[in-house]
Coordinates of C-alpha atoms and ligand atoms in Angstrom, one line a residue:
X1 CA 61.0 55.7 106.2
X2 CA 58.3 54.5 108.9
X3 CA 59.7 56.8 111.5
X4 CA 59.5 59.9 109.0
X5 CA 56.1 59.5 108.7
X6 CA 54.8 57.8 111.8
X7 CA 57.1 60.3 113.9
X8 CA 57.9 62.9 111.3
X9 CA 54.8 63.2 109.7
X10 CA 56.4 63.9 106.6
X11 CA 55.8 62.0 103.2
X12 CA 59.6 62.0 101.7
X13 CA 63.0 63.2 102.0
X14 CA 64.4 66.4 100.9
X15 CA 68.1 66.8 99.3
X16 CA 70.4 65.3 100.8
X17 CA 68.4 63.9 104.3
X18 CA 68.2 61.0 103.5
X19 CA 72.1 60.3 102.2
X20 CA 73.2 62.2 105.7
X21 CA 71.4 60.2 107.6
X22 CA 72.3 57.0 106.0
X23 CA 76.0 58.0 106.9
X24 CA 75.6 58.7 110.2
X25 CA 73.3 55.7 111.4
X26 CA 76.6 54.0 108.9
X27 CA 78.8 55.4 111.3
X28 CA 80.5 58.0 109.3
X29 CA 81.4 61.5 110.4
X30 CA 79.2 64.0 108.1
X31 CA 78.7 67.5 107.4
X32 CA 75.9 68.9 106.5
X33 CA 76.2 72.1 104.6
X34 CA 72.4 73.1 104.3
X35 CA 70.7 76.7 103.3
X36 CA 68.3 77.6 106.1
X37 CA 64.7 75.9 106.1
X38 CA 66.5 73.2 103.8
X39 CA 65.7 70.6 106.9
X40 CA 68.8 70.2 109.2
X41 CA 67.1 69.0 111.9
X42 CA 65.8 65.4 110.4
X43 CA 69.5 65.0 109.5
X44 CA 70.0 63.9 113.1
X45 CA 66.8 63.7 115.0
X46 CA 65.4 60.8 112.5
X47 CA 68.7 58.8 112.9
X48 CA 68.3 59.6 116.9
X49 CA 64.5 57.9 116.7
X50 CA 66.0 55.2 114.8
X51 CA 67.0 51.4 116.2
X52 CA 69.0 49.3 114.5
X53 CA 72.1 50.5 112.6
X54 CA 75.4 50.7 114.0
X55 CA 74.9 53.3 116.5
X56 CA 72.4 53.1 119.4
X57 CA 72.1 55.0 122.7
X58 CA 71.9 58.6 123.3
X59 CA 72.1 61.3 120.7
X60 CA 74.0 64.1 122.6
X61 CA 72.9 68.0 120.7
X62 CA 74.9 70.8 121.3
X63 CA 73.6 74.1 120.1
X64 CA 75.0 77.6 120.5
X65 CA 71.3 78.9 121.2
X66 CA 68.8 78.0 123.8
X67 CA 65.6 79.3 122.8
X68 CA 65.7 77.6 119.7
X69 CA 66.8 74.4 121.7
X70 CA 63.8 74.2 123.4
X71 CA 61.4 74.8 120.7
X72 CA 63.3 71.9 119.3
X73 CA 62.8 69.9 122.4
X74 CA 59.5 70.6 123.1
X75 CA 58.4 69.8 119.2
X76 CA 59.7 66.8 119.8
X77 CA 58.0 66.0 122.9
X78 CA 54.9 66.7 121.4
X79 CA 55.6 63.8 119.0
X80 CA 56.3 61.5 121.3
X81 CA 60.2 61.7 121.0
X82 CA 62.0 60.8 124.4
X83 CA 64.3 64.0 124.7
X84 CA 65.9 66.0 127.6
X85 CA 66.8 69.1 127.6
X86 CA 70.3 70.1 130.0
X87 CA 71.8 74.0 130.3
X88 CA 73.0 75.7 133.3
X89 CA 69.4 76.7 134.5
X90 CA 68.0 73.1 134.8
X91 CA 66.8 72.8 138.1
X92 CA 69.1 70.3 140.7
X93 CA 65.9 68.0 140.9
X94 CA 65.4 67.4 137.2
X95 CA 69.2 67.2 136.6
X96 CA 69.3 64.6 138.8
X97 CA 66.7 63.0 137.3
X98 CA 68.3 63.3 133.7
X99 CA 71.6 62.2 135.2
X100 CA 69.7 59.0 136.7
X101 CA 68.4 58.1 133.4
X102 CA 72.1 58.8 131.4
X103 CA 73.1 55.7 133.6
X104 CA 70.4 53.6 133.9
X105 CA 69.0 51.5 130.9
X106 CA 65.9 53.6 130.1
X107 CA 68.3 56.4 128.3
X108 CA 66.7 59.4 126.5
X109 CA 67.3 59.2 122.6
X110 CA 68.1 62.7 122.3
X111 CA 70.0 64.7 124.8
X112 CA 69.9 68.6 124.0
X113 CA 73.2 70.6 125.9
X114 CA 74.3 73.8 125.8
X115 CA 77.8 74.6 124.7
X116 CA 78.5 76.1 128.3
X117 CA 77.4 73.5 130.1
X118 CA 79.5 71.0 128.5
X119 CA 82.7 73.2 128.7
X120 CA 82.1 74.1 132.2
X121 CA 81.5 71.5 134.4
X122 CA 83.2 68.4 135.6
X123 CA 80.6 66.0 136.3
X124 CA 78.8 66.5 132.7
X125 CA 82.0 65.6 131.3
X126 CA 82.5 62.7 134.1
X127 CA 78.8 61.5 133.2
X128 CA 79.1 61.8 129.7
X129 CA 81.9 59.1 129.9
X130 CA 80.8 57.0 132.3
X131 CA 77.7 56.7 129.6
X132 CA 80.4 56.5 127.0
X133 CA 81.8 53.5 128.7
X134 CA 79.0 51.9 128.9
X135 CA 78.7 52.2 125.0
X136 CA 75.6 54.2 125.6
X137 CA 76.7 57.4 122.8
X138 CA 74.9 57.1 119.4
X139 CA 76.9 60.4 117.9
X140 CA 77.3 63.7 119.0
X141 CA 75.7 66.5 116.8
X142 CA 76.9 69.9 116.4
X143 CA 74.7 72.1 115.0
X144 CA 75.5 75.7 113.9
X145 CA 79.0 74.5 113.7
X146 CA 80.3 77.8 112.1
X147 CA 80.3 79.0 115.8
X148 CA 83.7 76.6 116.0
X149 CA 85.4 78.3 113.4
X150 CA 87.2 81.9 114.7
X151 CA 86.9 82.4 110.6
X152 CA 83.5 83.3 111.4
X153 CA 81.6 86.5 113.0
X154 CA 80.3 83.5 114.9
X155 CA 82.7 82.5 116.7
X156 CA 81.3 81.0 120.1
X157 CA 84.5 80.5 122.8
X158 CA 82.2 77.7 124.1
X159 CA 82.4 76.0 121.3
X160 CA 86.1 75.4 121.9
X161 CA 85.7 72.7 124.0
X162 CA 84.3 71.1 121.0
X163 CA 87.9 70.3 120.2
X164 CA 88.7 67.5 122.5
X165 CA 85.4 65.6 121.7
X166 CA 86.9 63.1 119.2
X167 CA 89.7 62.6 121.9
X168 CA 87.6 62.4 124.6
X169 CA 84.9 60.0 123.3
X170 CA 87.0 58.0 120.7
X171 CA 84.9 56.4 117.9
X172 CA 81.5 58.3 118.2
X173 CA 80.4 59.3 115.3
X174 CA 80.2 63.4 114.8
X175 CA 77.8 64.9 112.4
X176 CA 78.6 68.9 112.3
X177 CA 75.4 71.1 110.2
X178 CA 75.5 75.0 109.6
X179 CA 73.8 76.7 106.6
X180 CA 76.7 79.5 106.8
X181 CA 80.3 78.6 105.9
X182 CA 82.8 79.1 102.8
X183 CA 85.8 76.6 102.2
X184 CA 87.8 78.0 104.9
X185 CA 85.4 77.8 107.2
X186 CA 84.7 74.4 106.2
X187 CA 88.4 73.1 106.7
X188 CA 88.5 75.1 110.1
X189 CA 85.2 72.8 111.3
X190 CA 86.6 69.5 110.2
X191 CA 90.0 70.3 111.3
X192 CA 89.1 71.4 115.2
X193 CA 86.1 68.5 115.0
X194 CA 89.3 66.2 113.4
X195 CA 86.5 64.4 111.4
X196 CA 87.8 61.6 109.8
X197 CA 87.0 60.3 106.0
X198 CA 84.2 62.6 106.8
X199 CA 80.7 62.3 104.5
X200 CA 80.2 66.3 103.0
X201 CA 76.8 66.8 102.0
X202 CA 76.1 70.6 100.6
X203 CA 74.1 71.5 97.7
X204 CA 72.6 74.8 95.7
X205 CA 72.1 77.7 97.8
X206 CA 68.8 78.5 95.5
X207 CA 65.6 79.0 97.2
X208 CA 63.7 78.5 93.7
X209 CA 60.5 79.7 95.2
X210 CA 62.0 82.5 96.7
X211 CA 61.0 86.1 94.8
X212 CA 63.9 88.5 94.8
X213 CA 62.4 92.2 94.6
X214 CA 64.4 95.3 95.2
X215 CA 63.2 98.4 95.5
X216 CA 64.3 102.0 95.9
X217 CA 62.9 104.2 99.4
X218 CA 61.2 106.5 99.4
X219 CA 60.1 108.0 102.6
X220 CA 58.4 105.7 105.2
X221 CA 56.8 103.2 103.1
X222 CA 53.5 102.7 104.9
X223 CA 51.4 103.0 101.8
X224 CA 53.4 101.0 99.6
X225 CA 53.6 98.6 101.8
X226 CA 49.7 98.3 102.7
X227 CA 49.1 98.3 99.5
X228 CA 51.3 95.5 97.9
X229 CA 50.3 93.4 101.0
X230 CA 46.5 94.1 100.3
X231 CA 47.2 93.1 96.7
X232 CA 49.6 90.4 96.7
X233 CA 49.3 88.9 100.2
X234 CA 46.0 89.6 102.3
X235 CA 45.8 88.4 105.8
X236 CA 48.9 86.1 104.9
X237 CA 52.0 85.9 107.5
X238 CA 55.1 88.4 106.9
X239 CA 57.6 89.5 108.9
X240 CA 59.0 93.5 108.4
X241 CA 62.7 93.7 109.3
X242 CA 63.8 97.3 110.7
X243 CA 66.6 98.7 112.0
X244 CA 65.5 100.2 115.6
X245 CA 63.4 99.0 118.0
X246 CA 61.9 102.5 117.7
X247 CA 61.2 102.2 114.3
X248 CA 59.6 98.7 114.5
X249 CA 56.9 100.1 116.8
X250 CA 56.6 103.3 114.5
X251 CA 56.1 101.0 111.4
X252 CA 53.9 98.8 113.0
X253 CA 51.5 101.2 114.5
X254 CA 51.3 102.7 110.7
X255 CA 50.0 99.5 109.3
X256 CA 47.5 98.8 111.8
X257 CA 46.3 102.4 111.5
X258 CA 45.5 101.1 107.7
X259 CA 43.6 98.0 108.5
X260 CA 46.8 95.7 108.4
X261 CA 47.0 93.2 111.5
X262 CA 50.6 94.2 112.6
X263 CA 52.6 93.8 115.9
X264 CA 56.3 94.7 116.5
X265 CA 58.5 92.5 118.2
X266 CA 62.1 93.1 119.5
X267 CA 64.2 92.8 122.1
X268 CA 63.2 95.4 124.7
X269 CA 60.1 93.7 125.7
X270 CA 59.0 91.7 128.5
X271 CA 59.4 88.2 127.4
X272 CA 56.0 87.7 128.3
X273 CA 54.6 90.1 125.8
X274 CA 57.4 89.1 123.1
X275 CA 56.5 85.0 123.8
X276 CA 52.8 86.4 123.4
X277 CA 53.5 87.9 119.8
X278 CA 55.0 85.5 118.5
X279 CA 52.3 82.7 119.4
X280 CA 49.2 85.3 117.9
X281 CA 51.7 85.1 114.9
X282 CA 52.7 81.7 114.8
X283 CA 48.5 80.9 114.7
X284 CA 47.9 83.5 112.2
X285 CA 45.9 85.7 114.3
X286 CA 48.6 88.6 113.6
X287 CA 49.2 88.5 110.3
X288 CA 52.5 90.7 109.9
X289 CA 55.5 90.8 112.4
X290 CA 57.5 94.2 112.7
X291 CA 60.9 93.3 114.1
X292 CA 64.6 93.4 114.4
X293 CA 66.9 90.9 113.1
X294 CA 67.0 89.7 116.8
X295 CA 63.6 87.8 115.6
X296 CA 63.7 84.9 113.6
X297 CA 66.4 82.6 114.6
X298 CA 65.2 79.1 115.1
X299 CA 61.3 80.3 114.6
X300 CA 59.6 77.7 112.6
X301 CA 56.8 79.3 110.4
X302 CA 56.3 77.5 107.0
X303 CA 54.3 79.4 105.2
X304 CA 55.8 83.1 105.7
X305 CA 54.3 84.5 102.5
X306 CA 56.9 87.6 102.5
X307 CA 59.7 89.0 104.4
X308 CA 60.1 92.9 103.6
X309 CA 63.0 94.6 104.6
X310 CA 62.6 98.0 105.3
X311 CA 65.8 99.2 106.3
X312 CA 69.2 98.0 104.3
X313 CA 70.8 95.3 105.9
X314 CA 74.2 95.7 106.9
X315 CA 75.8 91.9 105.8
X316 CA 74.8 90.0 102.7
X317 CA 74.6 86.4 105.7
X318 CA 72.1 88.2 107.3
X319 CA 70.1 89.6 104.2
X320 CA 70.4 85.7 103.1
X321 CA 68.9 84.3 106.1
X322 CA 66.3 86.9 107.0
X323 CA 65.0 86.3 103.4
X324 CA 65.1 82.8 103.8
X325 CA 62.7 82.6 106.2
X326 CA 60.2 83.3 103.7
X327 CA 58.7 80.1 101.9
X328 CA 60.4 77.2 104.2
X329 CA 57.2 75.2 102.8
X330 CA 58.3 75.8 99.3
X331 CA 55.6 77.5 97.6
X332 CA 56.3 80.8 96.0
X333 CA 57.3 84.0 98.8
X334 CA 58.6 87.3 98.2
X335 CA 61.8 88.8 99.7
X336 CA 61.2 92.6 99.1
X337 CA 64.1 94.8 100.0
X338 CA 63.7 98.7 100.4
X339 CA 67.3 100.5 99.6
X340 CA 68.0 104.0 99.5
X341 CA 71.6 105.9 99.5
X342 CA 71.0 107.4 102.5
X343 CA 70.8 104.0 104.3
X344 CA 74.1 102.9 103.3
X345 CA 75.5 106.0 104.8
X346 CA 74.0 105.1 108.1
X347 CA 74.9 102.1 108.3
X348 CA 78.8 103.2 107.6
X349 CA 78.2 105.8 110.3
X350 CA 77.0 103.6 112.8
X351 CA 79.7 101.1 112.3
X352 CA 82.3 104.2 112.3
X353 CA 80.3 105.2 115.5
X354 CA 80.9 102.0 117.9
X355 CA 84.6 101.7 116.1
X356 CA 85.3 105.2 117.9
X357 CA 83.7 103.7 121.2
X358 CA 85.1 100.6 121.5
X359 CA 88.7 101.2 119.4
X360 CA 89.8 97.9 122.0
X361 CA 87.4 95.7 120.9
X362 CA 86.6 96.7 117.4
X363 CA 89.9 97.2 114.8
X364 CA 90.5 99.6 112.1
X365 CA 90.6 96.6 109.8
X366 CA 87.4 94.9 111.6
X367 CA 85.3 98.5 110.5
X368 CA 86.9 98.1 106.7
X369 CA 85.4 94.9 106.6
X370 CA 82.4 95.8 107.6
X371 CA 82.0 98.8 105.2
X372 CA 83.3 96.6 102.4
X373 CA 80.0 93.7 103.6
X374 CA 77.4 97.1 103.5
X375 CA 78.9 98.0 100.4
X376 CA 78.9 94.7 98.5
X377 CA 74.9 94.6 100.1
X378 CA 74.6 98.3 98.7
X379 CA 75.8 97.2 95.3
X380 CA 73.5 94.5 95.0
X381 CA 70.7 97.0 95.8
X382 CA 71.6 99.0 93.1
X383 CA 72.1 97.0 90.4
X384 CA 69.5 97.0 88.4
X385 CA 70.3 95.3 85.7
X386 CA 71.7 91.7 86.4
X387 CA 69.8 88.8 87.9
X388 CA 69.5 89.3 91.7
X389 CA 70.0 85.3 92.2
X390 CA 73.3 85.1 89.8
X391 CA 74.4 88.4 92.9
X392 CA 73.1 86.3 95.5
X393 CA 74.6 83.4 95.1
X394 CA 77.7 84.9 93.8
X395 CA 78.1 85.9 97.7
X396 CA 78.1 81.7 98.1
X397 CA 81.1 81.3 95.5
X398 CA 77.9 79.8 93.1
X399 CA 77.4 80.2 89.7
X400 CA 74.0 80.6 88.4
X401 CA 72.4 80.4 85.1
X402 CA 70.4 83.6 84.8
X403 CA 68.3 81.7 82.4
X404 CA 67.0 79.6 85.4
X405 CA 65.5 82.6 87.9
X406 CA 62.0 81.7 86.0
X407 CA 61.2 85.7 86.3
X408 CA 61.5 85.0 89.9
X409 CA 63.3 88.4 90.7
X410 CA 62.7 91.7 89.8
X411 CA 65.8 92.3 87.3
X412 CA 64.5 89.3 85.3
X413 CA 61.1 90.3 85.2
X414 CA 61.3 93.9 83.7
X415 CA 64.1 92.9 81.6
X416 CA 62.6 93.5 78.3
X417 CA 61.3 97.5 79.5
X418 CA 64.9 98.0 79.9
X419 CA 66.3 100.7 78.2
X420 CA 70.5 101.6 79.6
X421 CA 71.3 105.4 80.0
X422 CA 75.0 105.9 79.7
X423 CA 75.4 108.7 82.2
X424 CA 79.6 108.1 82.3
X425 CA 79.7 111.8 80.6
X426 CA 77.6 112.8 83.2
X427 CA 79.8 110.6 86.0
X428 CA 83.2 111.9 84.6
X429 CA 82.0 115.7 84.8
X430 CA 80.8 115.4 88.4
X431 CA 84.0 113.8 89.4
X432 CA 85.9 116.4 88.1
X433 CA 83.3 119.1 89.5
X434 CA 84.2 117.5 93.4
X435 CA 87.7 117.3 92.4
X436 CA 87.9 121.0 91.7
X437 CA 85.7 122.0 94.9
X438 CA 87.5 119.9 97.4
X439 CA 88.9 122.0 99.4
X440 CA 85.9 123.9 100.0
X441 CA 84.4 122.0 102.7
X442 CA 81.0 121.1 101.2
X443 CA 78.4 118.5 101.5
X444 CA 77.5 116.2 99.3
X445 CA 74.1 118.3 99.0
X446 CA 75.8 121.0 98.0
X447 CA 77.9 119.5 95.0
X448 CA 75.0 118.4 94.0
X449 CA 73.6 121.2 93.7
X450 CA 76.3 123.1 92.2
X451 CA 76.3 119.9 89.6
X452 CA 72.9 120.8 88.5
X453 CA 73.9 124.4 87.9
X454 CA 72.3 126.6 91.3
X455 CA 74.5 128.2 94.0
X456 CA 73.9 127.2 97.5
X457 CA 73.3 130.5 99.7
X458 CA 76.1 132.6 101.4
X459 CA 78.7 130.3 99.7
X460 CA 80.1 130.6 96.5
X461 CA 79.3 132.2 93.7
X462 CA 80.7 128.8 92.2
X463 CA 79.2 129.8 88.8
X464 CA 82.9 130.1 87.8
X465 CA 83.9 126.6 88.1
X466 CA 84.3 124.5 85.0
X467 CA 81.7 121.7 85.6
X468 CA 78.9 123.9 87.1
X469 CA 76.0 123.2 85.7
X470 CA 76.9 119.6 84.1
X471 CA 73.8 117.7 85.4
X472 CA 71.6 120.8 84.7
X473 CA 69.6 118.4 82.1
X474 CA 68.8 115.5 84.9
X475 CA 66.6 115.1 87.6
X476 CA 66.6 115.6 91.2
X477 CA 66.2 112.2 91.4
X478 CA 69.1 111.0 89.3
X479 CA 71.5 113.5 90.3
X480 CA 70.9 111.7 93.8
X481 CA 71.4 108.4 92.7
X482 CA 74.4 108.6 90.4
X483 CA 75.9 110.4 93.3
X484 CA 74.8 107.8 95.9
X485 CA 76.0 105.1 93.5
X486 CA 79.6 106.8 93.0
X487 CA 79.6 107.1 96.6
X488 CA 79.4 103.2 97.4
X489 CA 81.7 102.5 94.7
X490 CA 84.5 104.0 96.4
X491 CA 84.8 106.7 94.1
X492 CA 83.8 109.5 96.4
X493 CA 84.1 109.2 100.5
X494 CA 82.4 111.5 102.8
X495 CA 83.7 112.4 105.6
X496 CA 82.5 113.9 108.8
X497 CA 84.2 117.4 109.4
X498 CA 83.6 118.9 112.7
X499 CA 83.5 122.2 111.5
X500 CA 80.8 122.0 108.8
X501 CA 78.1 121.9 111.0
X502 CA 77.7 118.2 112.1
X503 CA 76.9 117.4 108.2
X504 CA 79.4 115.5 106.2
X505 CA 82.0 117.3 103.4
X506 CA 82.7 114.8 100.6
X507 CA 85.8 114.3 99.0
X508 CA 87.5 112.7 95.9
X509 CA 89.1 109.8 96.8
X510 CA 90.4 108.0 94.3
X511 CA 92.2 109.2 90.3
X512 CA 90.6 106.6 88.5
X513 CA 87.4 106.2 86.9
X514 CA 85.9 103.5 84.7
X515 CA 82.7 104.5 83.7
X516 CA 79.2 104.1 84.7
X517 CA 75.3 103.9 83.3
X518 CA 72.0 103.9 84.7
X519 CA 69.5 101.6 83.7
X520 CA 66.1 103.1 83.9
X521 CA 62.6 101.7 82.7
Ligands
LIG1 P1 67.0 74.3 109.0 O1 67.4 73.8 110.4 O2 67.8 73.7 107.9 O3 66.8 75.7 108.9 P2 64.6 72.9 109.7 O4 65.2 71.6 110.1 O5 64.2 73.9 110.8 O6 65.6 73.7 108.7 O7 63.4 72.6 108.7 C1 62.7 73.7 108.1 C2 61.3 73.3 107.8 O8 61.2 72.2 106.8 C3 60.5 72.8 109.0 O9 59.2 73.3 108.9 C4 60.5 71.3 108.8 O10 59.4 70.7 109.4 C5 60.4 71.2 107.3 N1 61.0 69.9 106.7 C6 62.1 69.4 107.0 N2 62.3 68.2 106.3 C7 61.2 68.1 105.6 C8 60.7 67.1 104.6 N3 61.5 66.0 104.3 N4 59.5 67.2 104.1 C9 58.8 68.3 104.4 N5 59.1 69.3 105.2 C10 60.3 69.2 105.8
LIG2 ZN1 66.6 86.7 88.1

């Protein structure tokens, strides 16, 4: 408790830090299964700062990713934390200089190494044990510990070596953290770790303070985005998730051209410019950051008022984490997500695309899965009717009491303008119209607009057909989005045809069909 605030400066513990790190300073293996921004990192760099308790000597850290390993280190320095940092690039001087003080009686506390450099040289493994021997090993800590599992996307070969730790250093206590695994990957972790009578520490995925709002696209979203960050979050920090490094500078030249302080940030820069973004950001003197999901990972802004994403995300993980960088000081954020139809489609596409490119290193069953993760983030999209965190957390295997979201999500706030449109008449007649045009290589444009009774041009006339005309009553806008919305339930497919100039024919896919409404306000 003195070290958290005298080190820390923090005033108390959040869930679960303080249990996890009694276990580990106990001796106990532990997991720590904790959302992101829920506080891994006190789990083991309080016990590391600690004396007393079972363990003493060096706290050894491997993580999968350097820049957020030096952050790390260098936030501890700054509190006066003895801490070394050791990859591949460490300069011969200073690695001799760590190696001196491994040995000598002045140790480090913590000891920050990169998966590689453990797995691939002798002497840090000969060193390591020689400090061993000397009982000079407080615990090892593995953090982002997914990376071990091959059940994960993940999967990090240099984590391998992980395996042989508990062999190799018999009796040091392990303490594996990771805000991303489901049972499997769970046993997978403990079972290549082989931690024993291990202490699991997981709780509620919920980010309470977290605002879930999801909202359809429409066109480039400059305005609507000045304009809810005028009204709902002046000169506050947010970061704007795009696809392309293309678009990120397109999107953040539109919202300085309308007063907003904006900078994009991704991953063909210089590092120089990119290190220099993200500290005008960091101290508030750029207000919103216009990037790809290459930016976030182990950045360490509290109060990040809103994340946006403009462009659908192609994993429900991702969407999960990029979100949860909003509100890591736990006052109330917004997560706004812009969907459309047409996004989905791309995403398939692309994923279809590098599939055809690399057929060696991407399955057949490798793209299914990845359609099936857009879809299931498509669906969530487009639901419009159930709670968004009972969806979200769903995707954790957690049950959720809608009654609970506190109007903290879109769904639950406009639930009582609610009014449900059954449009499965509608549905049923448009399957059957792109049943009976099927072989007439067309695009999904065109069935729609056969659906809403007009012929399309040279084609046709299709005036004939039985369900022409079926959708004459709705709008553009509908026809579009019951389409979309039977599109990403599987029950039509488009496919590219190489003959119908580079657009895409649709076709029925599967017999069945269950039914389907539209809720609109
Ligand atoms: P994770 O690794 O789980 O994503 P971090 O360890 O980076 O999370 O912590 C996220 C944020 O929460 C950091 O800004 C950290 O300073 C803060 N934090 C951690 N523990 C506490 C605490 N007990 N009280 C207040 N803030 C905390
Ligand atoms: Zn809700």
């Amino acid at each position: 408790m003195r070290n958290l605030r005298s080190v820390f400066n923090l005033q108390s513990f959040r869930c679960n830090q303080l249990e996890a790190i009694t276990a580990t300073l106990e001796g106990r293996d532990v997991f720590v299964l904790m959302p992101t921004g829920g506080g891994k990192s006190l789990c083991y760099q309080l016990p590391a700062v600690c004396k007393g308790g079972k363990t003493k000597g060096v706290t050894v850290v491997v993580s999968p990713l350097l820049a957020l390993m030096k952050d790390q280190v260098d936030a501890l320095k700054n509190r006066g934390v003895d801490v070394c940092l050791w990859n591949s690039d460490t300069p011969q001087e200073e690695s001799t200089q760590i190696q001196n003080r491994l040995v000598s009686n002045n140790r480090p506390m913590l000891l920050y190494v990169t998966p590689e450099k453990l797995k691939s040289s002798e002497s840090t493994r000969r060193l390591l044990r020689r400090v061993y021997g000397e009982q000079g090993l407080a615990r090892f800590v593995i953090d982002e510990a997914h990376c071990i599992s091959t059940w994960g996307k993940d999967f990090r070969e240099a984590y391998r070596c992980l395996d042989t730790l508990r062999d190799d250093y018999p009796g040091i206590p392990i303490i594996a953290l990771t805000a991303t695994a489901n049972q499997n990957m769970v046993d997978d972790i403990i079972q290549r770790l082989k931690l024993k009578d291990c202490a699991f520490f997981t709780q509620s995925f919920n980010r309470p303070n977290l605002n879930y709002i999801v909202l359809p696209k429409k066109g480039k979203m400059i305005d609507e985005m000045v304009t809810y960050i005028n009204r709902e979050h002046p000169r506050q920090g947010g970061i704007v998730y795009c696809r392309s490094r293309a678009k990120c500078e397109d999107v953040a030249k539109g919202l300085r051209e309308k007063g907003i302080l904006a900078q994009h940030y991704h991953a063909g820069m210089a590092s120089q410019d990119k290190e220099e973004t993200q500290r005008m950001w960091q101290q508030d003197s750029c207000h919103v950051i216009v990037a790809t999901v290459a930016f976030g990972m182990g950045i360490d802004k509290p109060d990040v008022r809103f994340v946006i994403h403009h462009d659908l995300p192609t994993t429900f993980d991702g969407y999960y984490q990029q979100t949860g960088r909003a509100g890591r000081d736990g006052n109330p954020s917004d997560c706004v997500l812009y969907y459309s139809y047409a996004d989905f489609g791309q995403n398939v596409k692309l994923f279809e695309k590098s599939q055809q490119e690399k057929p060696y290193e991407i399955s057949r069953e490798t793209l299914r899965n990845q359609v099936e993760e857009a879809r299931l983030i498509m669906q969530y999209a487009s639901n419009e009717v159930t709670c968004r965190r009972v969806l979200v957390l769903q995707f954790f295997g957690e049950k959720f009491d809608p009654a609970l979201c506190k109007r903290m999500c879109n769904n639950c706030a406009s639930h009582e303008l609610l009014v449900e449109e059954n449009l499965t008449n509608e549905a049923r007649a448009a399957v059957e119209l792109v049943r009976t045009l099927a072989d007439q290589n067309l695009t999904t444009d065109h069935c729609r607009t056969i659906f809403r009774g007009r012929e399309i041009g040279k084609k046709g006339p299709f005036g004939h057909y039985p369900f022409f005309g079926a959708g004459k009553g709705m709008s553009v806008d509908l026809v579009e989005q019951m389409f979309g919305k039977l599109l990403v339930d599987d029950v039509f497919e488009e496919k590219s045809l190489k003959n119908v100039s580079g657009w895409h024919a649709m076709y029925l896919k599967v017999d069945s069909f269950l039914g389907y409404s539209k809720s609109s306000y």
